[in-house]
Amino acid sequence: MLRIENLHVGYGEAAAISDVSITLGKGELVCIIGPNSAGKTTLVNAIARLLPVRAGKIIIDGQEATRLTPQQLCDLGVAIIPEGRRLFTSMSVEENLDIGCYHAKARANRMQSLARIYDMFPVLSERRRQIAGTLSGGQQQMVAIARALMAQPKLLLIDEPSLGLAPVIIKQVFETISAIHTQGVSILLIEQNATKALAISQRAYVLDCGAMIAEGTPAELRDRSEINAAYFGHGH
Amino acid sequence: MISATLLGQSLLSGIFSGCFYAMLGLGMTLSWRYLKVINLAHFAFVLIAAYLTYQLVGKSGLHPLVVAVLLIPLFFALGIAQQALIDYYKVNEFASVIVTFGMAIITEAALQWFWSADYLKLESHYLRGSTQIGTLFLPIGEAVMALIAVVMCAAVWAALRYTWLGKALRAGLDNPQIAASFGVPNRQLSYLVAGVSGATAAIGGIFVALLFTLAPSQIFAWLGVVFAAALLGGLGSPIGVLAAGLLLGVSEALTMAVIAPAWAPVVPFTLLMVILLIWPERV
């Protein structure tokens, strides 16, 4: 579904991401964990085509996507739940969802998608007319998830979904991501909260200082003491 | 004490002025908000359309509706061409004031070259005369203009609020990158706004030719008050510019009737300043 080969991304002289390679199979949920400022968001923004790539390749569903515009990426069935949610804050909840299905293919199924999403998040149905910027953080995250689902993505990029949310909401968000994965969507999850992310992922990569330092199944990573110590804070 | 008839008549003329300001301000408020272009050349477009109407209706004898059918697409295209230039040279919001002011000055010179600096009046029988309602006179031309201005503002409002393109435009304003990620074509939409703005200038120009005396310097005649209407109405708001236009038009007309005509130009900017002072988040 997604293959990244020797990707380099950088601002100016400094390389924010160097020589990163990732694979994500169809229907897989893969997470990228790592400390703050490890380059996780840079990586996901490069995949989402919001940042230019310096070198390397991004291949999505067998198609070269390295130089596409965000709009062309949308044609390939990729949707993003960005860090900090980045809703259309002056628009209503339902208008945010409408933009989610702006693409012609998704728009054709608007009614079914809306019904499914309001079923999944009843609170969004109650607040469909409310301006998105006035919702609570947790509800805004639901809108961000729902907006991406309206696009009926094949590949979903999720960046730091737990950021700034209360623990009870975080639990709910991860359950939702897991449920979306069960419905067959391939997911690349970027998350600082390694414990939570590994609990729902099939495979994981560890990113630090812009480089990939480890990969494996959650169990394998937990068994590696140096990673355990550095990223889970569980000691040895 | 002034009579009820005079008061009513000046109220009516204030409403007509207000609708006219809204007609000119609609394109301006849209491009200011959605394109980040403070487009003073909008008034140049209006006057070019007015002179073309003068020529085509007055000299070539075409019906104003035929002229509208010709000018609206032409000015839609001109609006896009102007935006393409502004895009190409990456003109920012503040520089756009200078650049489009320059365009307006060049247009003024060009109009003088072709039509001289003399006052010209389109002599035609279209939209002439008036009907009487009670003691008030209702001029047909102004009434038609006002009606079209209201319809234009309402149509743009509805398009922004309810259509896919309108929603996409607002989303692009909130967050262009994420909107693009969901397939919103920001660039094409910006050209659509520029085109619509140009088309409104054509309609405004046709009414300028039918209702006013033309001179190239008229480019700058309505700039101040329309600027004020766009700001007061809240940038990008078609209903806002209509409401603000009416407020300014009516208060100008009442000032003329109750105090003295010479005081009327003071009104829009005094209102603008007062409202900005007590309600700064309006803009």
Short mmCIF file of C-alpha atoms in Angstrom, two decimals:
data_model
loop_
_atom_site.label_atom_id
_atom_site.label_comp_id
_atom_site.label_asym_id
_atom_site.label_seq_id
_atom_site.Cartn_x
_atom_site.Cartn_y
_atom_site.Cartn_z
CA MET A 1 0.00 0.00 0.00
CA LEU A 2 2.76 2.39 1.00
CA ARG A 3 6.46 2.03 0.35
CA ILE A 4 8.99 4.67 1.25
CA GLU A 5 12.51 4.27 -0.06
CA ASN A 6 15.49 6.17 1.31
CA LEU A 7 13.51 9.32 1.91
CA HIS A 8 15.31 12.58 2.67
CA VAL A 9 13.34 15.64 3.74
CA GLY A 10 14.86 18.84 4.97
CA TYR A 11 14.44 22.51 5.57
CA GLY A 12 17.39 24.47 4.19
CA GLU A 13 20.75 22.91 5.03
CA ALA A 14 19.61 20.67 7.84
CA ALA A 15 18.08 17.31 7.05
CA ALA A 16 14.97 16.68 9.15
CA ILE A 17 14.56 13.16 7.80
CA SER A 18 17.42 11.19 6.34
CA ASP A 19 17.40 7.86 4.57
CA VAL A 20 14.11 6.62 5.96
CA SER A 21 12.48 3.54 4.47
CA ILE A 22 9.10 2.14 5.43
CA THR A 23 6.69 -0.43 4.10
CA LEU A 24 3.06 -0.75 4.94
CA GLY A 25 1.01 -3.62 3.51
CA LYS A 26 -2.63 -3.46 2.47
CA GLY A 27 -4.87 -3.41 5.52
CA GLU A 28 -1.95 -3.04 7.91
CA LEU A 29 -1.78 -0.69 10.89
CA VAL A 30 1.81 0.47 11.27
CA CYS A 31 2.96 3.04 13.77
CA ILE A 32 5.96 5.29 13.89
CA ILE A 33 7.02 6.14 17.40
CA GLY A 34 9.78 8.30 18.70
CA PRO A 35 10.43 11.26 20.93
CA ASN A 36 9.37 14.82 20.36
CA SER A 37 11.11 16.46 17.37
CA ALA A 38 12.34 13.13 16.03
CA GLY A 39 10.96 14.14 12.63
CA LYS A 40 7.70 12.18 12.81
CA THR A 41 5.45 15.03 11.69
CA THR A 42 7.95 16.02 8.99
CA LEU A 43 7.76 12.47 7.69
CA VAL A 44 3.98 12.35 7.60
CA ASN A 45 3.76 15.80 6.01
CA ALA A 46 6.20 14.68 3.32
CA ILE A 47 4.05 11.62 2.63
CA ALA A 48 0.94 13.84 2.58
CA ARG A 49 2.82 16.01 0.03
CA LEU A 50 2.64 19.06 2.26
CA LEU A 51 6.44 19.25 2.34
CA PRO A 52 8.87 18.84 -0.55
CA VAL A 53 10.99 15.70 -0.71
CA ARG A 54 14.70 16.14 -1.22
CA ALA A 55 15.56 12.62 -2.28
CA GLY A 56 14.09 9.14 -2.21
CA LYS A 57 10.75 7.74 -3.27
CA ILE A 58 7.20 7.51 -2.00
CA ILE A 59 5.18 4.77 -3.66
CA ILE A 60 1.49 4.48 -2.92
CA ASP A 61 -0.55 1.57 -4.21
CA GLY A 62 2.14 0.87 -6.79
CA GLN A 63 2.21 4.45 -8.05
CA GLU A 64 5.06 6.88 -7.69
CA ALA A 65 3.76 9.71 -5.47
CA THR A 66 6.99 11.50 -4.58
CA ARG A 67 6.25 14.68 -6.55
CA LEU A 68 2.45 14.77 -6.45
CA THR A 69 0.46 17.74 -5.15
CA PRO A 70 -1.78 17.20 -2.11
CA GLN A 71 -4.75 17.27 -4.46
CA GLN A 72 -3.30 14.51 -6.67
CA LEU A 73 -2.55 12.47 -3.58
CA CYS A 74 -6.23 12.70 -2.71
CA ASP A 75 -6.96 11.03 -6.08
CA LEU A 76 -4.90 8.05 -4.90
CA GLY A 77 -7.18 7.57 -1.90
CA VAL A 78 -4.98 8.98 0.83
CA ALA A 79 -6.50 11.02 3.65
CA ILE A 80 -4.85 12.71 6.61
CA ILE A 81 -5.78 13.36 10.21
CA PRO A 82 -3.18 16.05 10.82
CA GLU A 83 -1.38 16.97 14.00
CA GLY A 84 -3.34 19.54 15.94
CA ARG A 85 -6.45 18.51 13.93
CA ARG A 86 -6.35 21.57 11.67
CA LEU A 87 -10.10 21.75 11.20
CA PHE A 88 -11.84 24.36 9.11
CA THR A 89 -12.54 26.22 12.32
CA SER A 90 -14.94 28.84 10.99
CA MET A 91 -17.16 26.22 9.36
CA SER A 92 -19.78 23.96 10.88
CA VAL A 93 -19.14 20.32 11.78
CA GLU A 94 -21.12 19.11 8.81
CA GLU A 95 -19.36 21.51 6.44
CA ASN A 96 -16.04 20.09 7.66
CA LEU A 97 -17.33 16.64 6.84
CA ASP A 98 -18.49 17.89 3.43
CA ILE A 99 -14.97 19.01 2.60
CA GLY A 100 -13.83 15.54 3.67
CA CYS A 101 -15.86 14.14 0.78
CA TYR A 102 -15.06 16.96 -1.64
CA HIS A 103 -13.41 14.54 -4.04
CA ALA A 104 -15.88 13.39 -6.70
CA LYS A 105 -15.66 9.68 -5.82
CA ALA A 106 -16.26 10.26 -2.12
CA ARG A 107 -18.95 12.85 -2.80
CA ALA A 108 -21.05 10.31 -4.61
CA ASN A 109 -21.37 8.39 -1.32
CA ARG A 110 -21.90 11.43 0.90
CA MET A 111 -25.20 10.33 2.40
CA GLN A 112 -24.01 6.82 3.31
CA SER A 113 -20.75 8.16 4.73
CA LEU A 114 -22.56 10.77 6.82
CA ALA A 115 -24.98 8.18 8.18
CA ARG A 116 -22.09 5.88 9.08
CA ILE A 117 -20.14 8.66 10.77
CA TYR A 118 -23.07 10.01 12.76
CA ASP A 119 -23.70 6.44 13.86
CA MET A 120 -20.07 6.17 14.97
CA PHE A 121 -19.98 9.62 16.63
CA PRO A 122 -23.51 10.51 17.78
CA VAL A 123 -22.25 13.70 19.39
CA LEU A 124 -21.22 15.03 15.96
CA SER A 125 -24.74 14.42 14.72
CA GLU A 126 -26.12 16.51 17.60
CA ARG A 127 -23.60 19.24 16.87
CA ARG A 128 -23.65 19.12 13.07
CA ARG A 129 -24.54 22.83 12.84
CA GLN A 130 -22.04 23.99 15.47
CA ILE A 131 -18.93 25.90 14.34
CA ALA A 132 -16.06 23.42 14.56
CA GLY A 133 -13.72 25.88 16.28
CA THR A 134 -16.06 26.06 19.28
CA LEU A 135 -16.01 22.31 20.03
CA SER A 136 -13.97 20.75 22.83
CA GLY A 137 -10.58 19.24 21.97
CA GLY A 138 -11.91 15.70 22.01
CA GLN A 139 -14.86 16.57 19.80
CA GLN A 140 -12.54 18.40 17.40
CA GLN A 141 -10.41 15.26 17.14
CA MET A 142 -13.57 13.31 16.30
CA VAL A 143 -14.35 15.82 13.53
CA ALA A 144 -10.79 15.44 12.20
CA ILE A 145 -11.19 11.64 12.16
CA ALA A 146 -14.67 11.86 10.68
CA ARG A 147 -13.52 14.32 7.99
CA ALA A 148 -10.82 11.90 6.89
CA LEU A 149 -13.29 8.98 6.89
CA MET A 150 -15.66 10.95 4.65
CA ALA A 151 -12.93 10.71 2.00
CA GLN A 152 -13.29 6.90 2.09
CA PRO A 153 -9.52 6.52 2.16
CA LYS A 154 -7.55 3.43 1.27
CA LEU A 155 -4.62 4.79 3.25
CA LEU A 156 -5.08 6.93 6.33
CA LEU A 157 -2.25 9.02 7.76
CA ILE A 158 -2.82 9.83 11.43
CA ASP A 159 -0.48 12.28 13.10
CA GLU A 160 -0.33 12.50 16.92
CA PRO A 161 -4.03 11.87 17.54
CA SER A 162 -3.60 11.93 21.32
CA LEU A 163 -1.96 15.35 21.45
CA GLY A 164 -3.53 17.63 24.04
CA LEU A 165 -6.38 15.29 24.92
CA ALA A 166 -7.55 13.96 28.29
CA PRO A 167 -6.68 10.29 29.04
CA VAL A 168 -10.28 9.11 28.80
CA ILE A 169 -10.60 10.74 25.36
CA ILE A 170 -7.26 9.30 24.26
CA LYS A 171 -8.53 5.81 25.06
CA GLN A 172 -11.61 6.49 22.95
CA VAL A 173 -9.52 7.84 20.05
CA PHE A 174 -7.32 4.74 19.95
CA GLU A 175 -10.38 2.47 20.08
CA THR A 176 -11.77 4.39 17.13
CA ILE A 177 -8.54 4.03 15.15
CA SER A 178 -8.54 0.33 15.89
CA ALA A 179 -12.14 0.07 14.70
CA ILE A 180 -11.32 1.91 11.45
CA HIS A 181 -8.45 -0.51 10.91
CA THR A 182 -10.77 -3.48 11.42
CA GLN A 183 -12.91 -2.12 8.58
CA GLY A 184 -9.98 -2.68 6.22
CA VAL A 185 -8.33 0.74 5.99
CA SER A 186 -4.52 0.77 5.86
CA ILE A 187 -3.23 3.11 8.54
CA LEU A 188 0.07 4.82 9.21
CA LEU A 189 -0.07 6.10 12.77
CA ILE A 190 2.43 8.62 14.08
CA GLU A 191 2.40 8.77 17.84
CA GLN A 192 4.52 9.91 20.73
CA ASN A 193 2.57 7.79 23.17
CA ALA A 194 4.39 4.57 22.32
CA THR A 195 2.53 2.29 24.71
CA LYS A 196 -0.87 3.22 23.35
CA ALA A 197 0.29 3.11 19.74
CA LEU A 198 1.97 -0.29 20.01
CA ALA A 199 -1.11 -1.76 21.67
CA ILE A 200 -3.12 -1.41 18.45
CA SER A 201 -0.36 -1.70 15.81
CA GLN A 202 0.81 -4.74 13.89
CA ARG A 203 4.26 -3.38 13.24
CA ALA A 204 6.21 -0.36 14.38
CA TYR A 205 9.16 1.81 13.43
CA VAL A 206 11.19 3.88 15.85
CA LEU A 207 12.32 7.24 14.57
CA ASP A 208 14.89 9.36 16.36
CA CYS A 209 16.80 12.42 15.17
CA GLY A 210 15.36 11.97 11.70
CA ALA A 211 16.63 8.43 11.24
CA MET A 212 14.97 5.04 11.59
CA ILE A 213 16.67 3.25 14.47
CA ALA A 214 14.51 0.17 14.90
CA GLU A 215 11.57 -1.71 13.48
CA GLY A 216 9.59 -4.79 14.32
CA THR A 217 6.42 -6.09 15.84
CA PRO A 218 5.31 -4.51 19.11
CA ALA A 219 6.46 -7.61 20.98
CA GLU A 220 9.93 -7.52 19.41
CA LEU A 221 10.35 -3.85 20.23
CA ARG A 222 9.25 -4.31 23.82
CA ASP A 223 11.83 -7.07 24.15
CA ARG A 224 14.68 -4.83 23.08
CA SER A 225 15.82 -3.34 26.33
CA GLU A 226 17.48 -0.20 24.97
CA ILE A 227 14.31 0.80 23.11
CA ASN A 228 12.17 -0.12 26.03
CA ALA A 229 14.25 2.11 28.26
CA ALA A 230 14.38 5.04 25.88
CA TYR A 231 10.80 5.18 24.68
CA PHE A 232 8.55 3.47 27.15
CA GLY A 233 10.16 4.60 30.38
CA HIS A 234 9.61 1.14 31.81
CA GLY A 235 13.22 0.68 32.91
CA HIS A 236 15.13 -2.46 32.03
CA MET B 1 -38.53 71.16 10.07
CA ILE B 2 -38.30 69.16 6.87
CA SER B 3 -41.33 67.53 5.35
CA ALA B 4 -42.14 63.83 5.46
CA THR B 5 -42.01 63.74 1.67
CA LEU B 6 -38.51 65.15 1.55
CA LEU B 7 -37.42 62.76 4.26
CA GLY B 8 -39.02 59.82 2.46
CA GLN B 9 -37.51 60.84 -0.85
CA SER B 10 -34.03 61.18 0.61
CA LEU B 11 -34.42 57.86 2.40
CA LEU B 12 -35.28 56.30 -0.94
CA SER B 13 -32.32 57.88 -2.68
CA GLY B 14 -30.12 56.73 0.21
CA ILE B 15 -31.33 53.17 -0.29
CA PHE B 16 -30.50 53.40 -3.98
CA SER B 17 -27.00 54.76 -3.23
CA GLY B 18 -26.52 52.01 -0.69
CA CYS B 19 -27.42 49.30 -3.18
CA PHE B 20 -25.08 50.90 -5.70
CA TYR B 21 -22.22 50.87 -3.16
CA ALA B 22 -22.98 47.20 -2.50
CA MET B 23 -22.96 46.43 -6.23
CA LEU B 24 -19.48 47.95 -6.53
CA GLY B 25 -18.33 46.65 -3.15
CA LEU B 26 -19.30 43.03 -3.70
CA GLY B 27 -16.36 42.24 -5.96
CA MET B 28 -14.04 44.23 -3.76
CA THR B 29 -14.99 42.50 -0.52
CA LEU B 30 -14.70 39.07 -2.17
CA SER B 31 -11.25 39.63 -3.62
CA TRP B 32 -10.03 41.28 -0.43
CA ARG B 33 -11.03 38.33 1.72
CA TYR B 34 -10.59 35.37 -0.59
CA LEU B 35 -7.70 36.53 -2.77
CA LYS B 36 -5.94 38.88 -0.35
CA VAL B 37 -6.06 41.49 -3.09
CA ILE B 38 -7.28 44.98 -2.18
CA ASN B 39 -8.40 45.60 -5.68
CA LEU B 40 -8.59 49.32 -6.47
CA ALA B 41 -8.53 48.38 -10.14
CA HIS B 42 -12.06 47.08 -9.58
CA PHE B 43 -13.22 50.66 -10.09
CA ALA B 44 -11.16 50.90 -13.26
CA PHE B 45 -12.98 47.79 -14.51
CA VAL B 46 -16.29 49.43 -13.62
CA LEU B 47 -15.45 52.56 -15.60
CA ILE B 48 -14.11 50.59 -18.59
CA ALA B 49 -17.40 48.68 -18.64
CA ALA B 50 -19.28 51.97 -18.31
CA TYR B 51 -17.49 53.54 -21.28
CA LEU B 52 -17.96 50.40 -23.36
CA THR B 53 -21.67 50.53 -22.52
CA TYR B 54 -21.72 54.20 -23.50
CA GLN B 55 -20.15 53.26 -26.82
CA LEU B 56 -22.20 50.15 -27.55
CA VAL B 57 -25.59 51.44 -26.39
CA GLY B 58 -25.18 55.12 -27.21
CA LYS B 59 -23.19 54.92 -30.44
CA SER B 60 -23.83 51.41 -31.82
CA GLY B 61 -27.43 51.27 -30.63
CA LEU B 62 -27.27 47.89 -28.91
CA HIS B 63 -29.76 46.97 -26.21
CA PRO B 64 -28.22 47.13 -22.69
CA LEU B 65 -29.09 43.46 -22.16
CA VAL B 66 -27.08 42.54 -25.24
CA VAL B 67 -24.23 44.64 -23.89
CA ALA B 68 -24.53 42.78 -20.58
CA VAL B 69 -24.28 39.45 -22.38
CA LEU B 70 -21.11 40.69 -24.10
CA LEU B 71 -19.47 42.43 -21.15
CA ILE B 72 -20.10 39.96 -18.33
CA PRO B 73 -18.02 37.12 -19.86
CA LEU B 74 -15.42 39.61 -21.09
CA PHE B 75 -14.94 41.04 -17.60
CA PHE B 76 -15.03 37.58 -16.05
CA ALA B 77 -12.02 36.84 -18.27
CA LEU B 78 -10.38 40.18 -17.46
CA GLY B 79 -10.74 39.46 -13.76
CA ILE B 80 -8.98 36.13 -14.23
CA ALA B 81 -6.26 37.74 -16.33
CA GLN B 82 -5.63 40.35 -13.64
CA GLN B 83 -5.42 37.65 -10.97
CA ALA B 84 -3.04 35.62 -13.13
CA LEU B 85 -0.73 38.64 -13.28
CA ILE B 86 -0.99 39.22 -9.54
CA ASP B 87 -0.23 35.52 -8.94
CA TYR B 88 2.66 35.52 -11.39
CA TYR B 89 4.35 38.47 -9.72
CA LYS B 90 3.45 37.17 -6.26
CA VAL B 91 1.92 40.48 -5.21
CA ASN B 92 1.04 40.44 -1.51
CA GLU B 93 -1.96 42.06 0.16
CA PHE B 94 -0.34 45.42 0.89
CA ALA B 95 1.50 45.67 -2.41
CA SER B 96 -1.79 44.88 -4.15
CA VAL B 97 -3.11 48.29 -3.10
CA ILE B 98 -0.23 50.01 -4.88
CA VAL B 99 -0.27 47.75 -7.93
CA THR B 100 -4.02 48.00 -8.49
CA PHE B 101 -3.94 51.74 -7.79
CA GLY B 102 -1.38 51.94 -10.59
CA MET B 103 -3.71 49.95 -12.83
CA ALA B 104 -6.49 52.42 -12.02
CA ILE B 105 -4.29 55.42 -12.89
CA ILE B 106 -3.27 53.81 -16.19
CA THR B 107 -6.93 53.08 -16.94
CA GLU B 108 -7.86 56.69 -16.20
CA ALA B 109 -5.26 57.86 -18.72
CA ALA B 110 -6.42 55.31 -21.28
CA LEU B 111 -10.05 56.35 -20.89
CA GLN B 112 -9.01 59.97 -21.39
CA TRP B 113 -7.11 59.00 -24.50
CA PHE B 114 -10.10 57.26 -26.07
CA TRP B 115 -13.04 59.27 -24.75
CA SER B 116 -11.42 62.55 -23.60
CA ALA B 117 -11.68 63.97 -20.11
CA ASP B 118 -15.01 65.63 -20.89
CA TYR B 119 -18.20 64.60 -19.20
CA LEU B 120 -20.22 62.22 -21.33
CA LYS B 121 -23.83 61.24 -20.85
CA LEU B 122 -25.36 58.19 -22.43
CA GLU B 123 -28.50 59.38 -24.19
CA SER B 124 -30.90 56.49 -24.35
CA HIS B 125 -34.48 55.66 -23.51
CA TYR B 126 -33.54 52.64 -21.40
CA LEU B 127 -34.56 52.70 -17.76
CA ARG B 128 -35.72 56.29 -17.97
CA GLY B 129 -38.58 57.94 -16.13
CA SER B 130 -40.18 57.20 -12.83
CA THR B 131 -43.39 56.10 -11.25
CA GLN B 132 -45.08 57.72 -8.33
CA ILE B 133 -45.88 55.92 -5.12
CA GLY B 134 -47.98 58.21 -2.95
CA THR B 135 -46.01 61.41 -2.73
CA LEU B 136 -42.70 59.73 -3.57
CA PHE B 137 -41.05 59.45 -6.97
CA LEU B 138 -39.51 56.10 -7.79
CA PRO B 139 -36.93 56.40 -10.58
CA ILE B 140 -37.06 53.24 -12.71
CA GLY B 141 -33.33 53.02 -13.47
CA GLU B 142 -32.27 53.28 -9.84
CA ALA B 143 -34.93 50.84 -8.74
CA VAL B 144 -33.80 48.21 -11.27
CA MET B 145 -30.16 48.74 -10.26
CA ALA B 146 -31.04 48.35 -6.57
CA LEU B 147 -32.99 45.18 -7.23
CA ILE B 148 -30.12 43.65 -9.21
CA ALA B 149 -27.61 44.66 -6.51
CA VAL B 150 -29.70 42.89 -3.87
CA VAL B 151 -30.08 39.81 -6.07
CA MET B 152 -26.32 39.74 -6.73
CA CYS B 153 -25.43 39.96 -3.03
CA ALA B 154 -28.01 37.35 -2.08
CA ALA B 155 -26.85 35.01 -4.86
CA VAL B 156 -23.20 35.24 -3.85
CA TRP B 157 -24.13 34.75 -0.20
CA ALA B 158 -26.12 31.63 -1.02
CA ALA B 159 -23.37 30.31 -3.28
CA LEU B 160 -20.76 30.73 -0.55
CA ARG B 161 -22.97 29.15 2.05
CA TYR B 162 -24.63 26.29 0.25
CA THR B 163 -22.68 25.20 -2.81
CA TRP B 164 -19.72 22.84 -2.95
CA LEU B 165 -17.60 25.56 -4.52
CA GLY B 166 -18.56 28.02 -1.78
CA LYS B 167 -17.72 25.56 0.99
CA ALA B 168 -14.44 24.68 -0.71
CA LEU B 169 -13.58 28.35 -0.96
CA ARG B 170 -14.21 28.91 2.75
CA ALA B 171 -12.27 25.78 3.66
CA GLY B 172 -9.36 26.98 1.55
CA LEU B 173 -9.41 30.24 3.44
CA ASP B 174 -9.35 28.47 6.83
CA ASN B 175 -6.65 26.01 5.92
CA PRO B 176 -5.47 25.83 2.31
CA GLN B 177 -3.09 22.88 2.69
CA ILE B 178 -5.56 20.58 4.38
CA ALA B 179 -8.32 21.66 2.00
CA ALA B 180 -6.03 20.70 -0.90
CA SER B 181 -5.41 17.34 0.76
CA PHE B 182 -9.13 16.66 0.46
CA GLY B 183 -9.17 17.65 -3.19
CA VAL B 184 -10.08 21.33 -2.99
CA PRO B 185 -8.60 23.12 -6.04
CA ASN B 186 -7.52 26.33 -4.30
CA ARG B 187 -5.97 27.93 -7.34
CA GLN B 188 -8.90 27.36 -9.69
CA LEU B 189 -11.25 28.67 -7.01
CA SER B 190 -9.22 31.85 -6.67
CA TYR B 191 -9.61 32.41 -10.40
CA LEU B 192 -13.33 31.82 -10.06
CA VAL B 193 -13.51 34.54 -7.39
CA ALA B 194 -11.49 36.91 -9.58
CA GLY B 195 -13.79 36.16 -12.52
CA VAL B 196 -16.95 36.72 -10.50
CA SER B 197 -15.50 39.94 -9.16
CA GLY B 198 -14.77 41.06 -12.72
CA ALA B 199 -18.30 40.13 -13.80
CA THR B 200 -19.80 42.24 -11.00
CA ALA B 201 -17.67 45.15 -12.22
CA ALA B 202 -19.24 44.76 -15.67
CA ILE B 203 -22.74 44.90 -14.22
CA GLY B 204 -21.78 47.89 -12.08
CA GLY B 205 -20.31 49.61 -15.14
CA ILE B 206 -23.45 49.14 -17.19
CA PHE B 207 -25.48 50.87 -14.48
CA VAL B 208 -22.87 53.60 -14.11
CA ALA B 209 -23.32 54.33 -17.81
CA LEU B 210 -27.12 54.23 -17.60
CA LEU B 211 -27.47 56.30 -14.42
CA PHE B 212 -24.48 58.65 -14.17
CA THR B 213 -22.48 61.14 -16.18
CA LEU B 214 -19.16 59.63 -17.22
CA ALA B 215 -15.69 61.05 -16.74
CA PRO B 216 -12.42 59.11 -16.42
CA SER B 217 -11.85 60.62 -12.98
CA GLN B 218 -15.04 58.91 -11.78
CA ILE B 219 -12.81 55.86 -11.17
CA PHE B 220 -11.96 57.45 -7.84
CA ALA B 221 -15.39 58.90 -7.09
CA TRP B 222 -16.78 55.93 -5.15
CA LEU B 223 -13.53 54.38 -3.96
CA GLY B 224 -13.65 55.75 -0.42
CA VAL B 225 -17.23 54.97 0.39
CA VAL B 226 -17.12 51.49 -1.18
CA PHE B 227 -13.90 50.77 0.71
CA ALA B 228 -15.71 51.74 3.91
CA ALA B 229 -18.70 49.55 3.02
CA ALA B 230 -16.47 46.53 2.39
CA LEU B 231 -14.69 46.97 5.73
CA LEU B 232 -17.81 47.73 7.74
CA GLY B 233 -19.69 44.80 6.26
CA GLY B 234 -16.98 42.38 7.31
CA LEU B 235 -14.59 41.32 4.55
CA GLY B 236 -15.93 38.62 2.28
CA SER B 237 -19.52 39.04 3.40
CA PRO B 238 -22.00 39.79 0.58
CA ILE B 239 -24.86 40.49 3.00
CA GLY B 240 -22.51 42.58 5.15
CA VAL B 241 -21.46 44.79 2.26
CA LEU B 242 -25.12 45.29 1.33
CA ALA B 243 -26.07 46.21 4.89
CA ALA B 244 -23.06 48.52 5.28
CA GLY B 245 -23.71 50.07 1.88
CA LEU B 246 -27.30 50.82 2.88
CA LEU B 247 -26.19 52.26 6.22
CA LEU B 248 -23.72 54.56 4.47
CA GLY B 249 -26.08 55.49 1.63
CA VAL B 250 -28.99 56.29 3.89
CA SER B 251 -26.91 58.25 6.39
CA GLU B 252 -25.34 60.26 3.56
CA ALA B 253 -28.73 61.03 2.06
CA LEU B 254 -30.20 62.04 5.41
CA THR B 255 -27.20 64.26 6.11
CA MET B 256 -27.76 65.96 2.77
CA ALA B 257 -31.44 66.52 3.46
CA VAL B 258 -31.25 67.45 7.13
CA ILE B 259 -27.91 69.25 7.41
CA ALA B 260 -26.25 70.21 4.12
CA PRO B 261 -25.10 68.33 1.01
CA ALA B 262 -21.51 69.41 1.66
CA TRP B 263 -21.43 67.32 4.85
CA ALA B 264 -22.41 64.06 3.18
CA PRO B 265 -18.87 62.84 2.29
CA VAL B 266 -17.88 63.12 5.96
CA VAL B 267 -20.44 60.51 6.95
CA PRO B 268 -18.97 57.22 5.69
CA PHE B 269 -15.55 57.69 7.26
CA THR B 270 -16.93 59.03 10.51
CA LEU B 271 -19.15 55.96 10.71
CA LEU B 272 -16.26 53.70 9.79
CA MET B 273 -14.04 55.17 12.50
CA VAL B 274 -16.73 55.13 15.16
CA ILE B 275 -17.69 51.55 14.43
CA LEU B 276 -14.08 50.41 14.36
CA LEU B 277 -13.51 52.10 17.71
CA ILE B 278 -16.43 50.50 19.49
CA TRP B 279 -16.33 47.19 17.61
CA PRO B 280 -12.74 46.58 16.47
CA GLU B 281 -13.15 42.83 15.91
CA ARG B 282 -15.61 43.62 13.13
CA VAL B 283 -12.75 43.74 10.63
#
